[in-house]
Coordinates of N, CA and C in Angstrom, one line a residue:
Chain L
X1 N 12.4 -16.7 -19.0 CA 13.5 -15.8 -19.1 C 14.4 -15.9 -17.9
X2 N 15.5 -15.9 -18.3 CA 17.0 -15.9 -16.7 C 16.4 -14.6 -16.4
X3 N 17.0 -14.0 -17.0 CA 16.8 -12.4 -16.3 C 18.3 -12.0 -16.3
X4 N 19.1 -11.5 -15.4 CA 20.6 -11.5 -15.2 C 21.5 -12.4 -15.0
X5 N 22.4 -12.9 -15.1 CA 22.6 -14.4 -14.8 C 24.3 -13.5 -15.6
X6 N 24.7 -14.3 -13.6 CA 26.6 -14.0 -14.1 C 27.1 -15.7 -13.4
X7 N 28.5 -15.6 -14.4 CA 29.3 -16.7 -13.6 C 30.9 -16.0 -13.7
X8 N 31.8 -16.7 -12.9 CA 31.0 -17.7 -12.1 C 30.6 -17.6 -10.7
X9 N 30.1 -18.1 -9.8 CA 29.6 -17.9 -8.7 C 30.1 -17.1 -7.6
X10 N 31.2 -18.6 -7.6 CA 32.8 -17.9 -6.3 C 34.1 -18.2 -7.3
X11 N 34.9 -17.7 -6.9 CA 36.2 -17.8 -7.8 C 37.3 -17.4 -6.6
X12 N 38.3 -18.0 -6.5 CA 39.7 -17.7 -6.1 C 40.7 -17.6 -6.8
X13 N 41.6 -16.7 -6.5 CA 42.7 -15.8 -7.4 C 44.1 -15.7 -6.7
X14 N 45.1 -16.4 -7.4 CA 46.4 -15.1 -6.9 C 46.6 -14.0 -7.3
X15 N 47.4 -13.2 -6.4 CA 47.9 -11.8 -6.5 C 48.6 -12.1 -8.4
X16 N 47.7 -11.3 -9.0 CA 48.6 -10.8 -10.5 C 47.9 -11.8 -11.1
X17 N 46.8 -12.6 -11.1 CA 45.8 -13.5 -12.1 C 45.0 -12.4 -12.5
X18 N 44.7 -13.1 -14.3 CA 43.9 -12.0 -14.6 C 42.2 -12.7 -14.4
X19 N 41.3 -12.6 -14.6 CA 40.1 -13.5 -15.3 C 38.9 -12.3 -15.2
X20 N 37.8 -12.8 -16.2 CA 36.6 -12.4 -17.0 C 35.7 -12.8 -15.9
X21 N 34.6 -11.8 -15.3 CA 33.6 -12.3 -14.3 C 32.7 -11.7 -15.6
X22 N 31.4 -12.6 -15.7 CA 30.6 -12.6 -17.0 C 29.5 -12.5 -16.6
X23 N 28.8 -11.6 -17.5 CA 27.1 -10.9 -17.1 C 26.7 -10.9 -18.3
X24 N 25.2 -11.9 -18.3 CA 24.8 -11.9 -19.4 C 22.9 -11.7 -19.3
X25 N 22.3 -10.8 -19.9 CA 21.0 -10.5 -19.8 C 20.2 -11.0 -20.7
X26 N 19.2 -11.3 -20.7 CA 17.7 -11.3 -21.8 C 17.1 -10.6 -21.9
X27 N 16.8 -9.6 -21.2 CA 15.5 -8.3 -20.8 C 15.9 -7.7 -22.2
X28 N 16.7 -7.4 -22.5 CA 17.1 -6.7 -24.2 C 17.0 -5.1 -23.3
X29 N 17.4 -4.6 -22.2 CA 18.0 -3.7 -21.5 C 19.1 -2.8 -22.1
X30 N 18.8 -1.6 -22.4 CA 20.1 -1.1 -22.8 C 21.4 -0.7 -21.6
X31 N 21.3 -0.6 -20.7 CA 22.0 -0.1 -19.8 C 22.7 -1.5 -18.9
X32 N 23.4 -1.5 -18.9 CA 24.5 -2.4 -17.6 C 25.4 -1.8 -17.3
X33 N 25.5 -2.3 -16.0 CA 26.3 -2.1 -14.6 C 27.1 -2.5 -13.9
X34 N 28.3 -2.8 -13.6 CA 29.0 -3.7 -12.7 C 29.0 -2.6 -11.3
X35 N 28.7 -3.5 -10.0 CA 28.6 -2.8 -9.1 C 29.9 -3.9 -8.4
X36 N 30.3 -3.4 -6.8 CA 30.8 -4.3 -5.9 C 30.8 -3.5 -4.5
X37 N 30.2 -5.1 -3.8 CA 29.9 -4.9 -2.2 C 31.3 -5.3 -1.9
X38 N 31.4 -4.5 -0.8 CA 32.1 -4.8 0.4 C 31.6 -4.3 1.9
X39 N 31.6 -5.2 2.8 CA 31.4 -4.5 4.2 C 31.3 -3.5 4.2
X40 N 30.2 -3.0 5.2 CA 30.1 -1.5 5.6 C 30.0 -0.5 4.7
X41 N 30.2 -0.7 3.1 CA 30.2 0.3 2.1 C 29.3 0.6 1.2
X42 N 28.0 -0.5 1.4 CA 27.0 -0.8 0.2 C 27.7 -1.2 -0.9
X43 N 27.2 -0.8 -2.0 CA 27.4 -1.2 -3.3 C 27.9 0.0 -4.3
X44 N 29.2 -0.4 -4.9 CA 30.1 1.0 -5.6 C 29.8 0.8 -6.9
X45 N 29.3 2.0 -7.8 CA 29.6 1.4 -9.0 C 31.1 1.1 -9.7
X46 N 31.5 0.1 -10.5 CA 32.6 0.3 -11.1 C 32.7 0.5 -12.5
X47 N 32.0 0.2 -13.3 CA 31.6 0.7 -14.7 C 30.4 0.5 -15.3
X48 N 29.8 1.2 -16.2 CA 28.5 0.9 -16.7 C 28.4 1.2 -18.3
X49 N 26.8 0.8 -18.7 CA 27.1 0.8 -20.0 C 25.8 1.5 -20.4
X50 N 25.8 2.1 -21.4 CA 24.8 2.5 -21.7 C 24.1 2.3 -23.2
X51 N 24.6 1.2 -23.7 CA 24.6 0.3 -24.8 C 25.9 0.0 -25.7
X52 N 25.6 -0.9 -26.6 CA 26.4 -1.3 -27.4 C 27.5 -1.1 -27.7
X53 N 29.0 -1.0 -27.4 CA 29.8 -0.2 -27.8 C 30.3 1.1 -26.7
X54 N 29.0 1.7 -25.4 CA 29.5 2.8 -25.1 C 29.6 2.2 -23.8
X55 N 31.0 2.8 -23.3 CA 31.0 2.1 -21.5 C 31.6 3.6 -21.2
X56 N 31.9 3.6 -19.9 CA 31.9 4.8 -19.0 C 32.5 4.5 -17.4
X57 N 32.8 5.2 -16.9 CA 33.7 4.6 -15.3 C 32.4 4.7 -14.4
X58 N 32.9 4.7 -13.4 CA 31.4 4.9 -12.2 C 32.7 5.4 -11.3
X59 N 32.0 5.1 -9.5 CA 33.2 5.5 -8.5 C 34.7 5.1 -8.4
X60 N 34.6 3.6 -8.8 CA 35.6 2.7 -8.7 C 36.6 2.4 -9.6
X61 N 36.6 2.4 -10.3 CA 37.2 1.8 -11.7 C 38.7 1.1 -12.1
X62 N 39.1 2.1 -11.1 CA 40.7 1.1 -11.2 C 41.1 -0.1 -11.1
X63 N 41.5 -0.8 -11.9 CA 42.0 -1.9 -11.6 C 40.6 -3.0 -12.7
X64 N 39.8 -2.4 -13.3 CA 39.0 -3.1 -13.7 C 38.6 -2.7 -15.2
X65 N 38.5 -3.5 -16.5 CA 38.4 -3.1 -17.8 C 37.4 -3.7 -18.3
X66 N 36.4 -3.1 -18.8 CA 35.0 -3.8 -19.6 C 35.1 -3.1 -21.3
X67 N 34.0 -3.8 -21.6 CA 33.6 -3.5 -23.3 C 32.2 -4.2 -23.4
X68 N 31.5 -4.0 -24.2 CA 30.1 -4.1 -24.8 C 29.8 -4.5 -25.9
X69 N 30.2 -5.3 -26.3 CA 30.2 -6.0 -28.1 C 29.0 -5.9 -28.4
X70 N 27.8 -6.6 -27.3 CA 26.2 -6.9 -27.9 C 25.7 -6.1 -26.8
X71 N 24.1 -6.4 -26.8 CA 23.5 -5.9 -25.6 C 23.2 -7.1 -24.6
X72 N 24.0 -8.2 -25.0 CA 23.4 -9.1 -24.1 C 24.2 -9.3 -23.1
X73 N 25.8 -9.0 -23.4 CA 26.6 -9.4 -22.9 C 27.6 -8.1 -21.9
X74 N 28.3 -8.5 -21.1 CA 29.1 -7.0 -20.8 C 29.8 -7.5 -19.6
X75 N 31.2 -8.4 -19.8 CA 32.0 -8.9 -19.0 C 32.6 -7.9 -18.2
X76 N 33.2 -8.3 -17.2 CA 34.1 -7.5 -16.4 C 35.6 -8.0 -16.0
X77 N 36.5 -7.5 -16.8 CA 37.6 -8.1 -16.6 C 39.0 -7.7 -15.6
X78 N 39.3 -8.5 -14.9 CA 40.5 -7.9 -14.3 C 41.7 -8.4 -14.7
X79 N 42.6 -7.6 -15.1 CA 44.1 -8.1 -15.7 C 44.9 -8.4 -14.9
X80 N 45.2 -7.7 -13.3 CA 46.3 -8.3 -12.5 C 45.3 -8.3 -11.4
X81 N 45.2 -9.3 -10.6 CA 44.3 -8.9 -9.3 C 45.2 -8.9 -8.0
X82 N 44.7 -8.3 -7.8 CA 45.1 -7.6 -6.1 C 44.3 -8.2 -4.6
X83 N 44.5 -8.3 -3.8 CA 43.9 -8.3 -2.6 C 42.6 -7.7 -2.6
X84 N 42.7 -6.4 -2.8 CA 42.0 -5.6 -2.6 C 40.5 -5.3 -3.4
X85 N 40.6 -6.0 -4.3 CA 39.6 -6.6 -5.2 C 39.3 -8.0 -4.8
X86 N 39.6 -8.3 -3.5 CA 38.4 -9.8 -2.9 C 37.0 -8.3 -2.4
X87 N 35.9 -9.4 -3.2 CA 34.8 -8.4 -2.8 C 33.7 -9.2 -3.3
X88 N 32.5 -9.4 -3.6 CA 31.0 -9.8 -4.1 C 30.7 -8.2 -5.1
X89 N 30.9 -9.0 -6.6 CA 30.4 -8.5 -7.6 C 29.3 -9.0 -7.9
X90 N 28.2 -7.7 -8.0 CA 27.0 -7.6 -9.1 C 26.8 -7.3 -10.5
X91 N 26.5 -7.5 -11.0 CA 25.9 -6.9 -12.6 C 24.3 -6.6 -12.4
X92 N 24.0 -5.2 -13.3 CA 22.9 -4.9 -13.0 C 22.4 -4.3 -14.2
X93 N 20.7 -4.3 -14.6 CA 20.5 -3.9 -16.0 C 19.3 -3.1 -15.9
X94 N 19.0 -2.3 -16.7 CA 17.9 -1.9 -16.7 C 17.4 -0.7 -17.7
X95 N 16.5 -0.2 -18.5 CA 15.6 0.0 -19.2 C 16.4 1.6 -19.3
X96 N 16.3 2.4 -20.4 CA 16.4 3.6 -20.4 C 15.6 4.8 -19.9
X97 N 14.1 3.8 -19.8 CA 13.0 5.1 -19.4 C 13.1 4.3 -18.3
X98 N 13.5 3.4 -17.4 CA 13.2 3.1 -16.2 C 14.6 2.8 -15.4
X99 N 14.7 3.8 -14.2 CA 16.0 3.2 -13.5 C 15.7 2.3 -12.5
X100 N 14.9 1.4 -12.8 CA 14.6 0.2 -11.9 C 15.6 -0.5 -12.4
X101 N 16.9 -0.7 -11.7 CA 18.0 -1.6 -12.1 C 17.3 -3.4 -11.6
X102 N 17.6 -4.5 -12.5 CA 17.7 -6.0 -12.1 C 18.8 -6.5 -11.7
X103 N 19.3 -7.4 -10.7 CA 20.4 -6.9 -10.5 C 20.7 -9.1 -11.0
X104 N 21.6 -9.4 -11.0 CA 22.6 -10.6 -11.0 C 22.8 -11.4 -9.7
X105 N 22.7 -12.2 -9.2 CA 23.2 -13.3 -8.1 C 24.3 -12.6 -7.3
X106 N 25.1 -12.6 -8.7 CA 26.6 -12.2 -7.7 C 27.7 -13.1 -8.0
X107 N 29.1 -12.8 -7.9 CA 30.1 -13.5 -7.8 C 30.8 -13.1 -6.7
X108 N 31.4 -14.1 -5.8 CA 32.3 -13.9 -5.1 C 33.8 -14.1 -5.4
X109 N 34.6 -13.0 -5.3 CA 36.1 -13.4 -5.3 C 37.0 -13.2 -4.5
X110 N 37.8 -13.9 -4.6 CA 38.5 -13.9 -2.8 C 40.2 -13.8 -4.3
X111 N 40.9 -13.0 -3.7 CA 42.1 -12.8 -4.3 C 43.4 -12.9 -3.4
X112 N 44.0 -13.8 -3.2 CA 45.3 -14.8 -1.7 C 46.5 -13.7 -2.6
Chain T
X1 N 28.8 16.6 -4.4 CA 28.4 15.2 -4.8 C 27.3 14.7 -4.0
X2 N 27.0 13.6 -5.1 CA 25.2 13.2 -4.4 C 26.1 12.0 -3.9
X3 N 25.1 11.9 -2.2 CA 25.5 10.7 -1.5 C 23.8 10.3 -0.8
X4 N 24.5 8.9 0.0 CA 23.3 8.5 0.8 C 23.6 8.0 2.0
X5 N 22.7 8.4 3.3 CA 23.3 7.8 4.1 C 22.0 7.1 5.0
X6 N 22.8 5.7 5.5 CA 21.6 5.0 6.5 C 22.7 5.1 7.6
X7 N 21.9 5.8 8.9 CA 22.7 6.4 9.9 C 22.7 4.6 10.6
X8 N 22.0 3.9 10.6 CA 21.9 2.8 11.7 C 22.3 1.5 10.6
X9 N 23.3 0.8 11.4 CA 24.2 -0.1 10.3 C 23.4 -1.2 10.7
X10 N 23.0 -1.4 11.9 CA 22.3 -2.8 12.4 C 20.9 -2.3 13.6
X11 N 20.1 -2.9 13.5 CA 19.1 -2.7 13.7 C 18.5 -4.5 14.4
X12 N 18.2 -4.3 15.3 CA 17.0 -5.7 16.2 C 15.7 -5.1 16.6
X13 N 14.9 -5.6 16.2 CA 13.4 -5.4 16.2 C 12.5 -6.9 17.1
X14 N 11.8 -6.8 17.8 CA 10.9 -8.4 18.1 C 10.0 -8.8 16.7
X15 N 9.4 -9.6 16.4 CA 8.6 -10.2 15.7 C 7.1 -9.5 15.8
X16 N 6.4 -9.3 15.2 CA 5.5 -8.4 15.3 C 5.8 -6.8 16.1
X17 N 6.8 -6.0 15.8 CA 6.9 -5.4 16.2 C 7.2 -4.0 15.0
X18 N 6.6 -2.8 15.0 CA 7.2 -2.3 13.8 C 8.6 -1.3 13.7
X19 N 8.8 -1.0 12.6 CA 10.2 -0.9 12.3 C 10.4 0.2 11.5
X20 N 11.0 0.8 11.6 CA 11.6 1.6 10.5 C 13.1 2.4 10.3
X21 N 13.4 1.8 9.0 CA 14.4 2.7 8.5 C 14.9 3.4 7.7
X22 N 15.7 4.4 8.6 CA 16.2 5.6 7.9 C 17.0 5.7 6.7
X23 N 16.8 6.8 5.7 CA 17.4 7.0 4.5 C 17.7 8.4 4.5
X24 N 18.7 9.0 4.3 CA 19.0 10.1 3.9 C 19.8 10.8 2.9
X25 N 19.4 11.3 2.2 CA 20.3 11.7 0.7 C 20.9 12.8 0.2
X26 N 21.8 13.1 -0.5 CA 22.2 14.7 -1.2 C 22.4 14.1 -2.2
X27 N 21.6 15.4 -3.1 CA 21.3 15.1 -4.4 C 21.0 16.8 -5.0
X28 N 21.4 17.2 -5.8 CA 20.8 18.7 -6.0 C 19.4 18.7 -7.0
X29 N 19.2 17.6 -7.1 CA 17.6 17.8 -7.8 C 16.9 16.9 -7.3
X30 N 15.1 16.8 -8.2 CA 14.6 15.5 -7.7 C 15.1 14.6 -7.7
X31 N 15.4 13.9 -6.7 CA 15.6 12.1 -6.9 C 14.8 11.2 -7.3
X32 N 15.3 10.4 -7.8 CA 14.5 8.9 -7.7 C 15.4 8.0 -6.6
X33 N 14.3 7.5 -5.8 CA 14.8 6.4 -5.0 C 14.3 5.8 -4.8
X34 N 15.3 4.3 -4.3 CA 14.7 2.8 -4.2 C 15.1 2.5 -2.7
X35 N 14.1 1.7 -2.6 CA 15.4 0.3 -1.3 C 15.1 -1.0 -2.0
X36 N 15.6 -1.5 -1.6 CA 16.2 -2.7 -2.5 C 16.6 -3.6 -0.5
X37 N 16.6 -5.2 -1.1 CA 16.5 -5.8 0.2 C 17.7 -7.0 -0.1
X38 N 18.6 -7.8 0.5 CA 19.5 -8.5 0.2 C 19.2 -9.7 1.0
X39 N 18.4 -10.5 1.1 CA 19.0 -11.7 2.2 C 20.3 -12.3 1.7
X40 N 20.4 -13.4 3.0 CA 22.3 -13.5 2.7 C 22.5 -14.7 1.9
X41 N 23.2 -14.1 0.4 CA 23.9 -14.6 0.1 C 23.3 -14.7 -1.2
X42 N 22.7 -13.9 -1.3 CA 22.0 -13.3 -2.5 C 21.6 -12.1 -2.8
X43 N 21.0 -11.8 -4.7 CA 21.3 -10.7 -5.2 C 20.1 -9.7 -4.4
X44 N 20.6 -8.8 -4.7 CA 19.3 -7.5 -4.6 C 18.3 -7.5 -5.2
X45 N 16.8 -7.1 -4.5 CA 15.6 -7.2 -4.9 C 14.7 -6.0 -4.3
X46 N 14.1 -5.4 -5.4 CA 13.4 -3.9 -5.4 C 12.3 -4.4 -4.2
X47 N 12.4 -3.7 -3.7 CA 11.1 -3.2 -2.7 C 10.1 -2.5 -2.9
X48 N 10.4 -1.2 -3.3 CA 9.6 0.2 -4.1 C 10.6 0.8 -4.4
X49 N 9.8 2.1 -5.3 CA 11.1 3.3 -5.8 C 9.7 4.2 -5.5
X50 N 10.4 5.6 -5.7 CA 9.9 7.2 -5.9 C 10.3 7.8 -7.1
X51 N 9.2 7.9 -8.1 CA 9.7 8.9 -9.2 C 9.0 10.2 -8.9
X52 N 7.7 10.2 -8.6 CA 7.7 11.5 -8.5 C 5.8 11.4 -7.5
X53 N 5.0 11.9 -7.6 CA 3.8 12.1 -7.6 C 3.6 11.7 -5.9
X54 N 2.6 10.9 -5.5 CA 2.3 10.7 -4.0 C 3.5 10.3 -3.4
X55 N 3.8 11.0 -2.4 CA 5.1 10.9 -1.3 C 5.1 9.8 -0.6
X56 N 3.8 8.6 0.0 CA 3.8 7.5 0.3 C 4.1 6.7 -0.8
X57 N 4.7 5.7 -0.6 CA 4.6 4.8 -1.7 C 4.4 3.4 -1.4
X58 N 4.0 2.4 -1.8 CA 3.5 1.4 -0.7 C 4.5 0.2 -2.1
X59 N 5.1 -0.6 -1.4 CA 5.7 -2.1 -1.7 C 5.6 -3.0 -1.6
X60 N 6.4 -4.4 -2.1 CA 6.0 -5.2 -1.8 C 6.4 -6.1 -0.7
X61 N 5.8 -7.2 -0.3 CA 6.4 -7.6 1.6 C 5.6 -6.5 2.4
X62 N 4.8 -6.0 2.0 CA 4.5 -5.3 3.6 C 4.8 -3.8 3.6
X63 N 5.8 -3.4 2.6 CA 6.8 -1.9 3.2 C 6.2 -1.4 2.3
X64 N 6.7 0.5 2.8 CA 6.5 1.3 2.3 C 7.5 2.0 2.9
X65 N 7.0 3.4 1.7 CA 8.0 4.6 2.8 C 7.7 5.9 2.2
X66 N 7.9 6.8 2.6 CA 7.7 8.1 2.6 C 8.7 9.3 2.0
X67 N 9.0 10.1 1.3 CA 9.7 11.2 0.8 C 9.5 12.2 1.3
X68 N 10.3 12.7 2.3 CA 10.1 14.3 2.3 C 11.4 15.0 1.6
X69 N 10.8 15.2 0.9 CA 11.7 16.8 0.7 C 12.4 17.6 1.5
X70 N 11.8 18.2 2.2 CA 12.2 19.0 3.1 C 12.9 18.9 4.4
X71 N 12.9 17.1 4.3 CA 14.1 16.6 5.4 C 15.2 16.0 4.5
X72 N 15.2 15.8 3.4 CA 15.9 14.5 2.4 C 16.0 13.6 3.0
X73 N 15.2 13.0 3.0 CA 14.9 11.4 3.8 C 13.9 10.7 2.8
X74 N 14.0 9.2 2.9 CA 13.3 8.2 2.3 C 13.3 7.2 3.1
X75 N 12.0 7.1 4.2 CA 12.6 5.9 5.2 C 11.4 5.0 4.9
X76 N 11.9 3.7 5.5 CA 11.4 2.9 5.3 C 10.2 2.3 6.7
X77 N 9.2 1.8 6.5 CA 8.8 1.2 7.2 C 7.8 0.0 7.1
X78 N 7.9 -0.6 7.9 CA 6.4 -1.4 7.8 C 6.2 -2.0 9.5
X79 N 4.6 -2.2 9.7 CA 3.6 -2.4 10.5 C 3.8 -3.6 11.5
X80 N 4.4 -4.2 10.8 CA 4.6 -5.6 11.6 C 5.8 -6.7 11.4
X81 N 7.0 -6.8 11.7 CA 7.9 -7.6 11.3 C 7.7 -8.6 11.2
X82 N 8.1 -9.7 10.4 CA 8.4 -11.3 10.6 C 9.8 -11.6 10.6
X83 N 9.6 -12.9 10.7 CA 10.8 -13.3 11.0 C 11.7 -13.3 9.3
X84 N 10.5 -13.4 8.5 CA 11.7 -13.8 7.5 C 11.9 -12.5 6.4
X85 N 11.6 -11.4 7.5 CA 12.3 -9.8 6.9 C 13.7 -9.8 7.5
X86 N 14.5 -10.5 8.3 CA 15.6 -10.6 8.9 C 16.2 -10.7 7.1
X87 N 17.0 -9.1 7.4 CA 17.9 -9.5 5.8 C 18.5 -7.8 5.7
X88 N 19.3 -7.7 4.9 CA 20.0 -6.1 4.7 C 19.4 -5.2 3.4
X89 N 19.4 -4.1 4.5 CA 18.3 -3.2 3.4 C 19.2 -2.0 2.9
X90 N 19.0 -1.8 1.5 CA 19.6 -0.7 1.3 C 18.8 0.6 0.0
X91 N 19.1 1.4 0.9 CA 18.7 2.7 -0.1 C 19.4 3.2 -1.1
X92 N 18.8 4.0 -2.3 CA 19.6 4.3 -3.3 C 18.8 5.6 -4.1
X93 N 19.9 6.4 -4.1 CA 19.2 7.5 -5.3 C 19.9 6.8 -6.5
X94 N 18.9 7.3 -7.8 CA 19.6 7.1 -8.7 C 19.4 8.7 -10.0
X95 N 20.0 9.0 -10.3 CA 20.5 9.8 -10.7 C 20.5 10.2 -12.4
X96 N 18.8 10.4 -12.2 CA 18.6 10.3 -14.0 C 19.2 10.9 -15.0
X97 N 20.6 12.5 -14.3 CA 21.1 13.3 -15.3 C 21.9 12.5 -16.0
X98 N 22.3 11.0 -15.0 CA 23.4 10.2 -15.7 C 23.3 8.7 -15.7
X99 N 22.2 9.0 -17.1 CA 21.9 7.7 -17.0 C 21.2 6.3 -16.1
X100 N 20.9 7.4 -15.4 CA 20.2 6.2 -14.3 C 21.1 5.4 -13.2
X101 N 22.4 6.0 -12.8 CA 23.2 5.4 -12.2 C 22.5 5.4 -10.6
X102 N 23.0 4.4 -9.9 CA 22.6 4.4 -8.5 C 24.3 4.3 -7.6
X103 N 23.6 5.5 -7.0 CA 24.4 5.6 -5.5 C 23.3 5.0 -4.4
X104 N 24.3 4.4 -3.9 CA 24.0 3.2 -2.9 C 24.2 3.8 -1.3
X105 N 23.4 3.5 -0.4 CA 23.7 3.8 1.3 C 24.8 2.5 1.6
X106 N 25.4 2.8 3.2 CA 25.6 1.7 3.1 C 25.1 0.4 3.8
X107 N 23.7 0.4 3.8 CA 23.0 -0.6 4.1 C 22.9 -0.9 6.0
X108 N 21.5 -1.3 6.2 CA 21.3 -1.7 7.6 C 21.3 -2.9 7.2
X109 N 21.0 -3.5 8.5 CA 21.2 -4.7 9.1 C 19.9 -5.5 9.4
X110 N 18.8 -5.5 9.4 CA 18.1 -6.4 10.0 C 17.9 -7.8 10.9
X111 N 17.4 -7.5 12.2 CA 17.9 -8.7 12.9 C 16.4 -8.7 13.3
X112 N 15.8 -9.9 13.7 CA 14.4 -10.0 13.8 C 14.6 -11.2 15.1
X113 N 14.0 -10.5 16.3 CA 14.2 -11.6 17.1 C 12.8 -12.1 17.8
X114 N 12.5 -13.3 17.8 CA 11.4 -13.8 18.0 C 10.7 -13.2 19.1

């Protein structure tokens, strides 16, 4: 089994590119997560899911649009990016009776 | 609002030397909490959690940590450092009225000097 597995790794962006940072699970997990680090702040959430079809904001959310077609899948997409969204994104999944989240590698994006 | 906080952002310890760090939370009910460990340049990995029952709770690598209630704290410790616990640790309630979401500290530092 992968387990959590996003791409892509690192990515670079101009100001006003859009692109799809992709999280894709096996655990058959109903719940996913997009979190993001930055210095000094730990880890924010920015949207989550709580299956198929249902998503929900977290702390962060602006500037960032997801959807949940399957349980396997649960992209994270940005339509205009900003500076301010250079950060290390996670995806994170985990069980309904258990909030032991699994978390993803990570993506780094740097946005010039 | 529930938060968490790790008062010490960076931390140096010697190599066999022990260690512990602080967690502290607001939360208006029981918590569940984790710490979770990062070496650099990679994803997060459970250490232990608290759902409910014995207040120690023992992990893996060596750590454990403790719940009190009546300080809201979840700190961390273990007995003997190595060298290759050098990595960023972070605490987290997570918040079963909603779904199991985690609020995150914002993480120590671990520096492990021979």
């Amino acid at each position: 089994n992968a387990g959590v597995t996003q791409t892509p790794k690192f990515q670079v962006l101009k100001t006003g590119q859009s692109m799809t940072l992709q999280c894709a699970q096996d655990m058959n997990h109903e719940y996913m997560s997009w979190y993001r680090q930055d210095p000094g702040m730990g880890l924010r959430l920015i949207h989550y899911s709580v299956g198929a079809g249902i998503t929900d904001q977290g702390e962060v959310p602006n500037g960032y649009n997801v959807s949940r077609s399957t349980t396997e899948d649960f992209p994270l997409r940005l339509l205009s990016a900003a500076p301010s969204q250079t950060s290390v994104y996670f995806c994170a999944t985990h069980e309904g009776s258990s909030y032991e989240q699994y978390f993803g590698p990570g993506t780094r994006l740097t946005v010039t | 609002a529930q938060s968490v906080t790790q008062p010490d952002i960076h931390i140096t310890v010697s190599e066999g030397a022990s260690l512990e760090l602080r967690c502290n939370y607001s939360y208006g009910a029981t918590p569940y909490l984790f710490w979770y460990v990062q070496s650099p340049g990679q994803g997060l990995q459970l250490l232990l959690k608290y759902f409910s029952g014995d207040t120690l709770v023992q992990g893996i690598k060596g750590f454990e940590a403790e719940f009190k209630r009546s300080q809201s704290s979840f700190n961390l410790r273990k007995p003997s450092v190595h060298w290759s616990d050098a990595a960023e640790y972070f605490c987290a309630v997570g918040l079963y009225n909603q779904g199991g979401k985690l609020i995150f500290g914002q993480g120590t530092e671990l520096s492990v000097k021979p």
